[in-house]
JSON list of C-alpha atoms in Angstrom, two decimals:
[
{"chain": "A", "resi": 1, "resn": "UNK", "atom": "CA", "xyz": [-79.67, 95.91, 9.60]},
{"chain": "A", "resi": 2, "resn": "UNK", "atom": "CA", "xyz": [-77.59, 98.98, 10.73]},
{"chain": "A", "resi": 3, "resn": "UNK", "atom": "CA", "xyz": [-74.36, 99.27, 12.27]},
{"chain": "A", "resi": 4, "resn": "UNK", "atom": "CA", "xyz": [-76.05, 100.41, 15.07]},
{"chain": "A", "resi": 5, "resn": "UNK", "atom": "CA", "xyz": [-78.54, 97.22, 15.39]},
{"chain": "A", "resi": 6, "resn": "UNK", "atom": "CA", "xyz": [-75.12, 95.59, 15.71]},
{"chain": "A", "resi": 7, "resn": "UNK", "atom": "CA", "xyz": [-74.68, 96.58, 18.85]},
{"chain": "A", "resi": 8, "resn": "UNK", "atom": "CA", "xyz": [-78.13, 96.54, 20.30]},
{"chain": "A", "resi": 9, "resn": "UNK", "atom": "CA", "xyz": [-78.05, 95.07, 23.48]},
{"chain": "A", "resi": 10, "resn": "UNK", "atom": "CA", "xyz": [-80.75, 91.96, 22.02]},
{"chain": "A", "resi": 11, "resn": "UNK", "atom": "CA", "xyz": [-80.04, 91.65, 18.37]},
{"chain": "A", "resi": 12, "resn": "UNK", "atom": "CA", "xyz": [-83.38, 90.84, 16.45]},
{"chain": "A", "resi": 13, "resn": "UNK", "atom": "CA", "xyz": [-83.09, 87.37, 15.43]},
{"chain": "A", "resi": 14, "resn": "UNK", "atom": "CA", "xyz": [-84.99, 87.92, 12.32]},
{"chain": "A", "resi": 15, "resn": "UNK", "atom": "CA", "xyz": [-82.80, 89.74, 10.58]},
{"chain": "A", "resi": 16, "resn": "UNK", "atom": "CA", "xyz": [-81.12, 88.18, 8.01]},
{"chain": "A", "resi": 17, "resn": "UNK", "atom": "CA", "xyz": [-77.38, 89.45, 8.67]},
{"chain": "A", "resi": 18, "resn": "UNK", "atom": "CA", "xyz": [-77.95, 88.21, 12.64]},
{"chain": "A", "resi": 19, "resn": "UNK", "atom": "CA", "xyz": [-78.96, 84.80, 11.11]},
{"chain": "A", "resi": 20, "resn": "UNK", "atom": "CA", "xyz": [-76.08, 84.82, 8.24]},
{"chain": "A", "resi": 21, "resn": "UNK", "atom": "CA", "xyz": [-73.62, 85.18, 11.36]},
{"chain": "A", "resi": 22, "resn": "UNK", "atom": "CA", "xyz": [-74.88, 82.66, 13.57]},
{"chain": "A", "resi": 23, "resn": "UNK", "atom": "CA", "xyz": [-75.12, 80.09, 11.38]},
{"chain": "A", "resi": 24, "resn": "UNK", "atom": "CA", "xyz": [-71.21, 81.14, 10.25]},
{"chain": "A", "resi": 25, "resn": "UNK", "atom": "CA", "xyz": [-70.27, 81.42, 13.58]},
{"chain": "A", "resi": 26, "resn": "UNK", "atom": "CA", "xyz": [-71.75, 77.89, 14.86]},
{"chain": "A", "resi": 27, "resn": "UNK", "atom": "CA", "xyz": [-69.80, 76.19, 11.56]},
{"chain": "A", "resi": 28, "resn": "UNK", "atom": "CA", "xyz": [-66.57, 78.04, 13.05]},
{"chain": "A", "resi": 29, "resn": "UNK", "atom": "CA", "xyz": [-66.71, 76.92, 16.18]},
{"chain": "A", "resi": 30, "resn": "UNK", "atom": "CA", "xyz": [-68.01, 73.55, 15.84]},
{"chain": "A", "resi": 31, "resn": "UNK", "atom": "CA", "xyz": [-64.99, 72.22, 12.97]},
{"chain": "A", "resi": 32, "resn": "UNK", "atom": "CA", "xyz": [-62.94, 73.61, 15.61]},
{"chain": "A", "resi": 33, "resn": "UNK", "atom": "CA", "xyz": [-63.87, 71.51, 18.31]},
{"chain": "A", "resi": 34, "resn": "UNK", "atom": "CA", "xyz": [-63.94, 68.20, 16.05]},
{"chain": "A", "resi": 35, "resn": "UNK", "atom": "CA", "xyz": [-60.45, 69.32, 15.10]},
{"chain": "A", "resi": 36, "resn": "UNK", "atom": "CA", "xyz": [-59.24, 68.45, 18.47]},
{"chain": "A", "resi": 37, "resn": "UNK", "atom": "CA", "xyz": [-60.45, 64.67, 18.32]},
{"chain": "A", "resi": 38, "resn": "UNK", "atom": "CA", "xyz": [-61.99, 64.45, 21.09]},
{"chain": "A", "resi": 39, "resn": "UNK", "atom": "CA", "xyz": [-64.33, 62.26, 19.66]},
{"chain": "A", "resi": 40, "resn": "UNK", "atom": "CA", "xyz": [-63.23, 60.79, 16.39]},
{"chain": "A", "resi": 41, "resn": "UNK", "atom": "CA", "xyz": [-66.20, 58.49, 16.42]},
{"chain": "A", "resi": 42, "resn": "UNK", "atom": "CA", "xyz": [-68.04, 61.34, 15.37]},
{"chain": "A", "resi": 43, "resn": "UNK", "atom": "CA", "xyz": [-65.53, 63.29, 13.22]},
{"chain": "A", "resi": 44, "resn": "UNK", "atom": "CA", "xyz": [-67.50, 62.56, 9.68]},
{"chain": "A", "resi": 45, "resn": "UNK", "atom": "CA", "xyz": [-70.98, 62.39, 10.51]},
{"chain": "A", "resi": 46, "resn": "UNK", "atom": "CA", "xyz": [-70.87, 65.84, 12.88]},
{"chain": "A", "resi": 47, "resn": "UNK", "atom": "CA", "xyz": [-68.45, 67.29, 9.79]},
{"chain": "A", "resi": 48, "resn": "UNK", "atom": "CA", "xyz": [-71.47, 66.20, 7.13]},
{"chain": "A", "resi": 49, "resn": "UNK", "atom": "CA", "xyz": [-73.68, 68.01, 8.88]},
{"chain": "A", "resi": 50, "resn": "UNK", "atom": "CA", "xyz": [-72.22, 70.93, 9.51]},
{"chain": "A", "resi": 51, "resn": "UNK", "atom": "CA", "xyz": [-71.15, 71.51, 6.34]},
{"chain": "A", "resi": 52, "resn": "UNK", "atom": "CA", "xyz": [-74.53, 70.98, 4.98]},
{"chain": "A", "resi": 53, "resn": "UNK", "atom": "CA", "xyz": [-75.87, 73.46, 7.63]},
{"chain": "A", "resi": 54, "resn": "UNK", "atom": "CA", "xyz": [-73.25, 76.30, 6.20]},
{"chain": "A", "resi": 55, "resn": "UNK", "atom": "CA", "xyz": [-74.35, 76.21, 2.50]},
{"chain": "A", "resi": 56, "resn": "UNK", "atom": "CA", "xyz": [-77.57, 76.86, 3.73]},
{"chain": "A", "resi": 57, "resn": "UNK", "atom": "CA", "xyz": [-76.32, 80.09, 4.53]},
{"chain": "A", "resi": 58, "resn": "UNK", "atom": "CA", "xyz": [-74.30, 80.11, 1.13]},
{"chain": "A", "resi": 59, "resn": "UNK", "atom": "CA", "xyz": [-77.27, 79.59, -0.27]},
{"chain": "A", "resi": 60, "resn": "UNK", "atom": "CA", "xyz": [-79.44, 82.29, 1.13]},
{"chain": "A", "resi": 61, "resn": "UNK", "atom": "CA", "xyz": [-76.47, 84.65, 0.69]},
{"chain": "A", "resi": 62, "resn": "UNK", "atom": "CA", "xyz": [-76.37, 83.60, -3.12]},
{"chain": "A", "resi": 63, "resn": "UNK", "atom": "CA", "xyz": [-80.28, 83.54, -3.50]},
{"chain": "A", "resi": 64, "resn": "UNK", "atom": "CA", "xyz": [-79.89, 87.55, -2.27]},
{"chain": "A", "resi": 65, "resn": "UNK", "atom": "CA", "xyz": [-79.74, 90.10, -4.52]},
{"chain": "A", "resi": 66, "resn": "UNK", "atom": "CA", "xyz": [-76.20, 91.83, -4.69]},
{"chain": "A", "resi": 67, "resn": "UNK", "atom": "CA", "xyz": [-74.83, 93.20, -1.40]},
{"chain": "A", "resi": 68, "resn": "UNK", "atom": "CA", "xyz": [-73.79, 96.70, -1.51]},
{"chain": "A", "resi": 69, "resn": "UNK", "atom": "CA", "xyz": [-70.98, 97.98, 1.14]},
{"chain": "A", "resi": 70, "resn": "UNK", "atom": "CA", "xyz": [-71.09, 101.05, 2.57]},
{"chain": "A", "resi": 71, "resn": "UNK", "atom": "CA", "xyz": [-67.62, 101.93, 2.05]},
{"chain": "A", "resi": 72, "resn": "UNK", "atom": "CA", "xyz": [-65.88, 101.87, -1.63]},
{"chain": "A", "resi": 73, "resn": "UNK", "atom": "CA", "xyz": [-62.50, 100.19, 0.00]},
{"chain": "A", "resi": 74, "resn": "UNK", "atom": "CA", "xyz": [-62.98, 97.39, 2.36]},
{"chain": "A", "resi": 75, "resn": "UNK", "atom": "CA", "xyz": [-61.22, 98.66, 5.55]},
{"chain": "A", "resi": 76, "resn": "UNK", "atom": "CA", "xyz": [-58.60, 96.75, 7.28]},
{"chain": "A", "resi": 77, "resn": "UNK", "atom": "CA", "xyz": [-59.87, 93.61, 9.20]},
{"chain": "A", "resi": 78, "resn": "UNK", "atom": "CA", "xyz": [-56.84, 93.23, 10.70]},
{"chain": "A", "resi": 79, "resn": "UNK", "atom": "CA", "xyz": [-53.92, 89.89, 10.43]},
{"chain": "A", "resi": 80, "resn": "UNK", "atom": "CA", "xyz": [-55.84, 86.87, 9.49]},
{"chain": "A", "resi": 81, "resn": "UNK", "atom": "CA", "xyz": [-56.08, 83.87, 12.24]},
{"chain": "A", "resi": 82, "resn": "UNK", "atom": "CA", "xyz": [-52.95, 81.15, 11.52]},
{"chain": "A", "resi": 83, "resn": "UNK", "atom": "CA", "xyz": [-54.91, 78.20, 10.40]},
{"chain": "A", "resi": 84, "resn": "UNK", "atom": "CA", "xyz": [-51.90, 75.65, 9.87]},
{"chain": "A", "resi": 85, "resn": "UNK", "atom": "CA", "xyz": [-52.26, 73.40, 13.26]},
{"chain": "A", "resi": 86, "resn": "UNK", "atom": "CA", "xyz": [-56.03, 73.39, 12.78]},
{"chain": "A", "resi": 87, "resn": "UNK", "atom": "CA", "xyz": [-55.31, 72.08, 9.06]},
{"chain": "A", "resi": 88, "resn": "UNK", "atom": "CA", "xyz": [-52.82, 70.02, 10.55]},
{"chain": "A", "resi": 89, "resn": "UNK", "atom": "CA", "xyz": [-55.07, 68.66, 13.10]},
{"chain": "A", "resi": 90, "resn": "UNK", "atom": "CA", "xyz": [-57.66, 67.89, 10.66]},
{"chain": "A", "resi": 91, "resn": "UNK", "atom": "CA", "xyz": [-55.57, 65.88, 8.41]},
{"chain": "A", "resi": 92, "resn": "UNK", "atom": "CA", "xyz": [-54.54, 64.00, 11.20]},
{"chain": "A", "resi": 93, "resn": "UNK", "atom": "CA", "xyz": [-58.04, 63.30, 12.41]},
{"chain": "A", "resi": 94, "resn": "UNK", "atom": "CA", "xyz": [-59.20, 62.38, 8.84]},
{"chain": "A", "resi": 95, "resn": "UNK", "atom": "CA", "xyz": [-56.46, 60.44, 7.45]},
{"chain": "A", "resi": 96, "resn": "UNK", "atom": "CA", "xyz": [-56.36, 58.11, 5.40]},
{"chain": "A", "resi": 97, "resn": "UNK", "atom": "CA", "xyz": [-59.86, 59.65, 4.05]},
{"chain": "A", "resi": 98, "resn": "UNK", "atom": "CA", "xyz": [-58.62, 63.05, 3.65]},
{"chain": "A", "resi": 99, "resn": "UNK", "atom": "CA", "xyz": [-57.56, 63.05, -0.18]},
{"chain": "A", "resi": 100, "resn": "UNK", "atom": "CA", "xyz": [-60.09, 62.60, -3.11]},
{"chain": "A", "resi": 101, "resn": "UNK", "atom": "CA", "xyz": [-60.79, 63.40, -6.27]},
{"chain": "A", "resi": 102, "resn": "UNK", "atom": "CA", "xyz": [-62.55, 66.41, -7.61]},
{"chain": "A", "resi": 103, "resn": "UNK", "atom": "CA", "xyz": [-63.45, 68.03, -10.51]},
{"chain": "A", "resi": 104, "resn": "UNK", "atom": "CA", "xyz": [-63.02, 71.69, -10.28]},
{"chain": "A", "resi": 105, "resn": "UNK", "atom": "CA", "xyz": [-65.90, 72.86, -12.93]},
{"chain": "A", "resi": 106, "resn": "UNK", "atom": "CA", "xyz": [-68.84, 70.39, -13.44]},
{"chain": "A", "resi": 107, "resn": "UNK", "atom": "CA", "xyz": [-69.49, 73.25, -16.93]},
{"chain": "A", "resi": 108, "resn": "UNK", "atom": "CA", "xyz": [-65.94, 72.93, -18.31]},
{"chain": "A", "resi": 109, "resn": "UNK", "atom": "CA", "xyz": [-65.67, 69.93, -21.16]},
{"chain": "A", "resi": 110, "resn": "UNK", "atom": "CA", "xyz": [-63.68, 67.00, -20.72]},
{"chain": "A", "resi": 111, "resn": "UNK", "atom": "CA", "xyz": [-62.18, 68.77, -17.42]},
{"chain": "A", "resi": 112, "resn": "UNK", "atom": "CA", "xyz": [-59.91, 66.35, -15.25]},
{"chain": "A", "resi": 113, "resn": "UNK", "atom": "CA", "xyz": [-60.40, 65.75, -12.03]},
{"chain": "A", "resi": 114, "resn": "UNK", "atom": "CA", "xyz": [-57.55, 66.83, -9.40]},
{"chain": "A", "resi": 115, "resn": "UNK", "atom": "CA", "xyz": [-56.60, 65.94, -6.00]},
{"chain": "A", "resi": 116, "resn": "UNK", "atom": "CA", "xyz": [-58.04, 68.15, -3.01]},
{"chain": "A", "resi": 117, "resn": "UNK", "atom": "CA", "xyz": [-57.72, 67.33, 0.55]},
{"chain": "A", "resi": 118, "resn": "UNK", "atom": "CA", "xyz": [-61.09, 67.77, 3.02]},
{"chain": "A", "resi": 119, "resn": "UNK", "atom": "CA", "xyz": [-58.49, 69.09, 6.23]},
{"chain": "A", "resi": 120, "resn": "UNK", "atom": "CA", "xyz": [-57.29, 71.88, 3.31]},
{"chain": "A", "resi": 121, "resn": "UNK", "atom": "CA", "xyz": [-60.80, 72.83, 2.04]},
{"chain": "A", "resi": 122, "resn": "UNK", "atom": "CA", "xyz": [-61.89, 73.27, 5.26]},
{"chain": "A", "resi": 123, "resn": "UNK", "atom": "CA", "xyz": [-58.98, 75.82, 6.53]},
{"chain": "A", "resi": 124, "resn": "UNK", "atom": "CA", "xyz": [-59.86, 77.28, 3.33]},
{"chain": "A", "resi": 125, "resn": "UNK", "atom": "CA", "xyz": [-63.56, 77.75, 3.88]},
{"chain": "A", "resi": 126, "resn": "UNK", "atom": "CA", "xyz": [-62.65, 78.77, 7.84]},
{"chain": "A", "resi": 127, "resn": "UNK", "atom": "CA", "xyz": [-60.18, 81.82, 6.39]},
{"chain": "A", "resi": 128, "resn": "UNK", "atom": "CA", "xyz": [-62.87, 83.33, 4.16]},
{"chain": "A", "resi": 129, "resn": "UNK", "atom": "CA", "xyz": [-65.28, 83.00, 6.82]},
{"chain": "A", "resi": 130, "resn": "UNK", "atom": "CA", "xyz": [-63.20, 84.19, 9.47]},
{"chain": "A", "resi": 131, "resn": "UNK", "atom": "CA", "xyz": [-62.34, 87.39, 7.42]},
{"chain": "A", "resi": 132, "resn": "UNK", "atom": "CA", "xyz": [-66.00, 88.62, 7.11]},
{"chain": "A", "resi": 133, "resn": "UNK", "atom": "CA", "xyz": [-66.40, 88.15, 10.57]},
{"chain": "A", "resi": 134, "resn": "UNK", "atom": "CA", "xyz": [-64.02, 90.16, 11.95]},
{"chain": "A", "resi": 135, "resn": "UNK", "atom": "CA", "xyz": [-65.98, 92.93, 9.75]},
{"chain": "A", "resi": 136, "resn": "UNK", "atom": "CA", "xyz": [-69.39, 91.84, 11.29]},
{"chain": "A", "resi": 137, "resn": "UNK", "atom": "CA", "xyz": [-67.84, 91.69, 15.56]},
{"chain": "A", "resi": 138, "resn": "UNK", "atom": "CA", "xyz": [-66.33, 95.34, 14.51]},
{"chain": "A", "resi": 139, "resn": "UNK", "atom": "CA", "xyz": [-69.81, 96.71, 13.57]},
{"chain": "A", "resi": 140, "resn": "UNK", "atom": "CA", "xyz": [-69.22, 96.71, 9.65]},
{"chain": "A", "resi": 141, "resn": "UNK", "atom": "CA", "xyz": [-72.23, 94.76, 8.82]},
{"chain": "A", "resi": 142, "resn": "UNK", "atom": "CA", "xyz": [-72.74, 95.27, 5.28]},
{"chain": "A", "resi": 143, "resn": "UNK", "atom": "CA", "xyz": [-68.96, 94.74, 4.74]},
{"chain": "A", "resi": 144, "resn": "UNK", "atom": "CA", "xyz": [-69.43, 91.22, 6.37]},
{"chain": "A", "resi": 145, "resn": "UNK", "atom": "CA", "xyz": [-72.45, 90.20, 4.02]},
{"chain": "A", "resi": 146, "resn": "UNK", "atom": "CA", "xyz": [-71.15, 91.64, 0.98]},
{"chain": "A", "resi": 147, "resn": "UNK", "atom": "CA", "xyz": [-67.65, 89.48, 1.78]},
{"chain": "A", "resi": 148, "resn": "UNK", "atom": "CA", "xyz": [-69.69, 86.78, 2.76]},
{"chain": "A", "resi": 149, "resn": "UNK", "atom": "CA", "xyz": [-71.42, 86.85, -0.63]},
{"chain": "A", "resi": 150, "resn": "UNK", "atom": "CA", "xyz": [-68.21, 87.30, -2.86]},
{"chain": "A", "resi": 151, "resn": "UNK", "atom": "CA", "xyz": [-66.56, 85.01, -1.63]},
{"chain": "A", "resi": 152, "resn": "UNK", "atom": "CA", "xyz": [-69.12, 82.34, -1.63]},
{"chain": "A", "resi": 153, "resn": "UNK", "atom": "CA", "xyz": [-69.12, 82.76, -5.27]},
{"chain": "A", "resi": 154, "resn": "UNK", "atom": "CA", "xyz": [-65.59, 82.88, -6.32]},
{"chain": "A", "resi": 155, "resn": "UNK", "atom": "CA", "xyz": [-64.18, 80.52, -3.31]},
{"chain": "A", "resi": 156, "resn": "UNK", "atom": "CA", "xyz": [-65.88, 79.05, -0.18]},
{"chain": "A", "resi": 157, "resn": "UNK", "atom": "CA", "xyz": [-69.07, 77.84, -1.80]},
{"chain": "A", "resi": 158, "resn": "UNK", "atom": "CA", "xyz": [-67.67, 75.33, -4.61]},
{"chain": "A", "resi": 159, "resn": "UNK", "atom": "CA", "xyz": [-65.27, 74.58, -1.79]},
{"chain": "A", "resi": 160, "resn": "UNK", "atom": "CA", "xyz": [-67.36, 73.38, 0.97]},
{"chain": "A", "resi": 161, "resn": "UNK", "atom": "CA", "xyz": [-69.42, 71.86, -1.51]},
{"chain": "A", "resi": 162, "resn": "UNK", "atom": "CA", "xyz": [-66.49, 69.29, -2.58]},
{"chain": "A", "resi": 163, "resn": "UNK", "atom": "CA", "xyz": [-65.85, 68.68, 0.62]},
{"chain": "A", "resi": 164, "resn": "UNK", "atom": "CA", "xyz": [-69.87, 67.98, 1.34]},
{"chain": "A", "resi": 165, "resn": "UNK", "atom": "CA", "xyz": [-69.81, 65.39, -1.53]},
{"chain": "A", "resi": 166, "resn": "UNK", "atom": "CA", "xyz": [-66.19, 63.59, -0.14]},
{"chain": "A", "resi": 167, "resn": "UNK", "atom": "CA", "xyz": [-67.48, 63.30, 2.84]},
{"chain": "A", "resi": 168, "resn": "UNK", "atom": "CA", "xyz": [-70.74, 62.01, 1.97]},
{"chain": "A", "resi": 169, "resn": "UNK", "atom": "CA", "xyz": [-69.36, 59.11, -0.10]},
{"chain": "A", "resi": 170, "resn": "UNK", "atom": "CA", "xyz": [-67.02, 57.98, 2.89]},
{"chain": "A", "resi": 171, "resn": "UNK", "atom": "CA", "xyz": [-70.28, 57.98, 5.01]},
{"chain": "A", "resi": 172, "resn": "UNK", "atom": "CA", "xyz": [-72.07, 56.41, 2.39]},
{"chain": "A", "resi": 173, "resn": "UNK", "atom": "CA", "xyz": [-69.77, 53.84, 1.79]},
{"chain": "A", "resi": 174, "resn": "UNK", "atom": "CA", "xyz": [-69.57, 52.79, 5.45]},
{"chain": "A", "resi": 175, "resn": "UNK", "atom": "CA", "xyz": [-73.49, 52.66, 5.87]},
{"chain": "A", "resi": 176, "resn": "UNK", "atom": "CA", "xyz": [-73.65, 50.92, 2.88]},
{"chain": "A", "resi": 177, "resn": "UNK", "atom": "CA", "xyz": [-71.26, 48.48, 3.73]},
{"chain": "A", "resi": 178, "resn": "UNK", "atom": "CA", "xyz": [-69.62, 49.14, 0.36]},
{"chain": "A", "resi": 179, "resn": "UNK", "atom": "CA", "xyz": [-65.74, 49.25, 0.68]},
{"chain": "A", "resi": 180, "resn": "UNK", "atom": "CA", "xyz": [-63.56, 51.22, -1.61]},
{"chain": "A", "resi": 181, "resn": "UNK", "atom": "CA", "xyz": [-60.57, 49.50, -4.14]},
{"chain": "A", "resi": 182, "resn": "UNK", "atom": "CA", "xyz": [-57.15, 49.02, -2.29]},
{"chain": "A", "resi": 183, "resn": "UNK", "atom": "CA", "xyz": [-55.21, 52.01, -4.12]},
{"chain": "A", "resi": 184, "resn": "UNK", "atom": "CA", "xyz": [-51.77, 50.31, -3.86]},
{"chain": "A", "resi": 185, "resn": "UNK", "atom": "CA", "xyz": [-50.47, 53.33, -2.09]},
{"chain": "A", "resi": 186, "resn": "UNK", "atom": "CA", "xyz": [-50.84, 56.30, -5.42]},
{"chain": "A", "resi": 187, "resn": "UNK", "atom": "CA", "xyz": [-49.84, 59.15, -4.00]},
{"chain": "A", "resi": 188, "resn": "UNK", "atom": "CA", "xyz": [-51.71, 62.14, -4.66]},
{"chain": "A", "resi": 189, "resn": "UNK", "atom": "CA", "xyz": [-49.19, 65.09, -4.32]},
{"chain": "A", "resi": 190, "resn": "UNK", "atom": "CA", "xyz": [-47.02, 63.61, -7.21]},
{"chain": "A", "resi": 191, "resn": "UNK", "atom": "CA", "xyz": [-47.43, 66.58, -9.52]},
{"chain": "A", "resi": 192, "resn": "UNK", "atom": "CA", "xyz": [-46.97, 63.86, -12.88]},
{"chain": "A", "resi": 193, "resn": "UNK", "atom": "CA", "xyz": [-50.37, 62.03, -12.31]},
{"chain": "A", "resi": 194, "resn": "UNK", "atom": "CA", "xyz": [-51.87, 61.37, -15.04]},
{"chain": "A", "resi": 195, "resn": "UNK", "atom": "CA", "xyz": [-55.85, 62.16, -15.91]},
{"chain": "A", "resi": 196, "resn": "UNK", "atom": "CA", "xyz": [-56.08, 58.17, -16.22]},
{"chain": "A", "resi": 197, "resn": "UNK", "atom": "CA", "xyz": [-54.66, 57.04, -12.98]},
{"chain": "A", "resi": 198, "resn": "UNK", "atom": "CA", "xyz": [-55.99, 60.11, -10.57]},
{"chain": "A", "resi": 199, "resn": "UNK", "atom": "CA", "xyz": [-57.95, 58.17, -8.53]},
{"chain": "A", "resi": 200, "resn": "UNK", "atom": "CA", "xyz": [-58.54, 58.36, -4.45]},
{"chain": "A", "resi": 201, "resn": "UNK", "atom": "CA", "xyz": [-54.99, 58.20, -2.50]},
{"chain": "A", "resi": 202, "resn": "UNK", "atom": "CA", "xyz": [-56.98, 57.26, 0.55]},
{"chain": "A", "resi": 203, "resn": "UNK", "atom": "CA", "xyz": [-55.59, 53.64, 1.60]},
{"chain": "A", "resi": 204, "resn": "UNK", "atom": "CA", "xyz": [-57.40, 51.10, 2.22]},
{"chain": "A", "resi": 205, "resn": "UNK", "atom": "CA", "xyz": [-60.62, 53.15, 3.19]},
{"chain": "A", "resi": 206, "resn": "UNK", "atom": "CA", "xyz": [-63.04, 49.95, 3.75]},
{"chain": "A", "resi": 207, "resn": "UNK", "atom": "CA", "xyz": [-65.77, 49.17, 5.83]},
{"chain": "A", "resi": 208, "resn": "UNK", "atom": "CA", "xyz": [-63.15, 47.71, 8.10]},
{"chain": "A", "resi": 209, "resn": "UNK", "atom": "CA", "xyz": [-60.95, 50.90, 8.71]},
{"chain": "A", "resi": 210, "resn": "UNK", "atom": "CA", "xyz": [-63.36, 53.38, 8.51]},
{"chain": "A", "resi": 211, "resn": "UNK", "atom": "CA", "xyz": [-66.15, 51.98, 10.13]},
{"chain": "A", "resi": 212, "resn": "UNK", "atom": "CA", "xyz": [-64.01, 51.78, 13.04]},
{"chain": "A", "resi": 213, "resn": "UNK", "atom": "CA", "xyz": [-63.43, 55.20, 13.36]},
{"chain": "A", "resi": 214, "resn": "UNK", "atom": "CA", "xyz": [-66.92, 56.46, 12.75]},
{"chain": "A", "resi": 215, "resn": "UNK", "atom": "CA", "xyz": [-68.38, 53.50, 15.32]},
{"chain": "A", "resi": 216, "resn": "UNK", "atom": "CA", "xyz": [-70.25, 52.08, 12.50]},
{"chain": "A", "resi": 217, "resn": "UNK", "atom": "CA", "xyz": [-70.23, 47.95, 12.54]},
{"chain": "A", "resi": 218, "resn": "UNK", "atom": "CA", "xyz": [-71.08, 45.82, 8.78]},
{"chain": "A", "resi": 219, "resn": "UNK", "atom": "CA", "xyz": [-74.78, 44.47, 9.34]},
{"chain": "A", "resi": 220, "resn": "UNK", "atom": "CA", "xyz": [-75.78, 46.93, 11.57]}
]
């Protein structure tokens, strides 16, 4: 697609850089509206899917061959959106399920898991996505795809993808009225935990509390 096609007053659907951004685009504005808890019944479950829908697009981006840009230096998007209150709304929304465990490289030996936060990986994931858009509204199209691409592999893909499998197990755990251990309070931010006692710092994330929140009842 050409910078021109951009621009076009009907975009052809079909093309794969129109369909990259939409599918970006509805992620970016849907964890934004969940992020104001208006419904925190359906904070998890609407977050699941979403996510899942993105690395659809991650994966058709890293199923492409290499994207080229037109340009040898990537010209100035312009000052990055300030993502702190929608973090900060997020972990509000998602606590106490908001920190869990993750291992960083499935490929690295004997590599110990760390502590992540979803509200953090999704800010994270929202920046990189944010930045090839602002590329793809000012016309640079094959800027947006190639940064879409990049930083799939080096960043946002692995990324989402920790946060897909977090939030599947809290789901999973509710519908299958399987209840996590009390953690007896660990705290994950302590920077001396060791690889042995790493474990959720989540509270008491049972049936009980979460199901709650997600509108999810034992037995149904």
């Amino acid at each position: 697609m050409s910078d021109a096609t951009l621009h076009a007053t009907d975009p052809n659907p079909d093309d794969f850089v129109v369909q990259i951004a939409d599918q970006i685009e509805s992620f970016l504005v849907a964890v934004t509206e969940v992020a104001k808890g208006d419904e925190p019944a359906s904070a998890v479950p609407f977050l699941l899917l979403e996510v899942s829908q993105l690395l659809l697009a991650g994966g058709r981006l890293g199923a492409h061959e290499d994207i080229v840009p037109d340009e040898r230096y990537e010209p100035d998007p312009g000052p990055e959106q300030d993502v702190d209150e929608l973090r900060e709304n997020l972990a509000r929304l998602l606590d106490p399920i908001d920190v869990y465990s993750e291992v960083f490289d499935p490929y690295e030996p004997r590599t110990a898991p760390v502590p992540a936060r979803i509200s953090d990986d999704l800010t994270d994931v929202i920046t990189d996505l944010r930045h090839g858009m602002a590329h793809y509204r000012a016309g640079r199209t094959s800027e947006a795809l190639w940064w879409w691409q990049f930083s799939y592999f080096s960043n946002w893909g692995s990324t989402a993808s920790a946060a897909l499998r977090a939030l599947h197990s809290v789901l999973a755990h509710v519908r299958l009225n399987q209840p996590l251990e009390e953690l007896d309070g660990l705290d994950t931010d302590q920077s001396d935990l060791g690889d042995d006692t790493l474990e959720f710092e989540a509270g008491r994330v049972m049936a009980q509390e979460i199901g709650g929140p997600l509108g999810i009842h034992p037995g149904r």
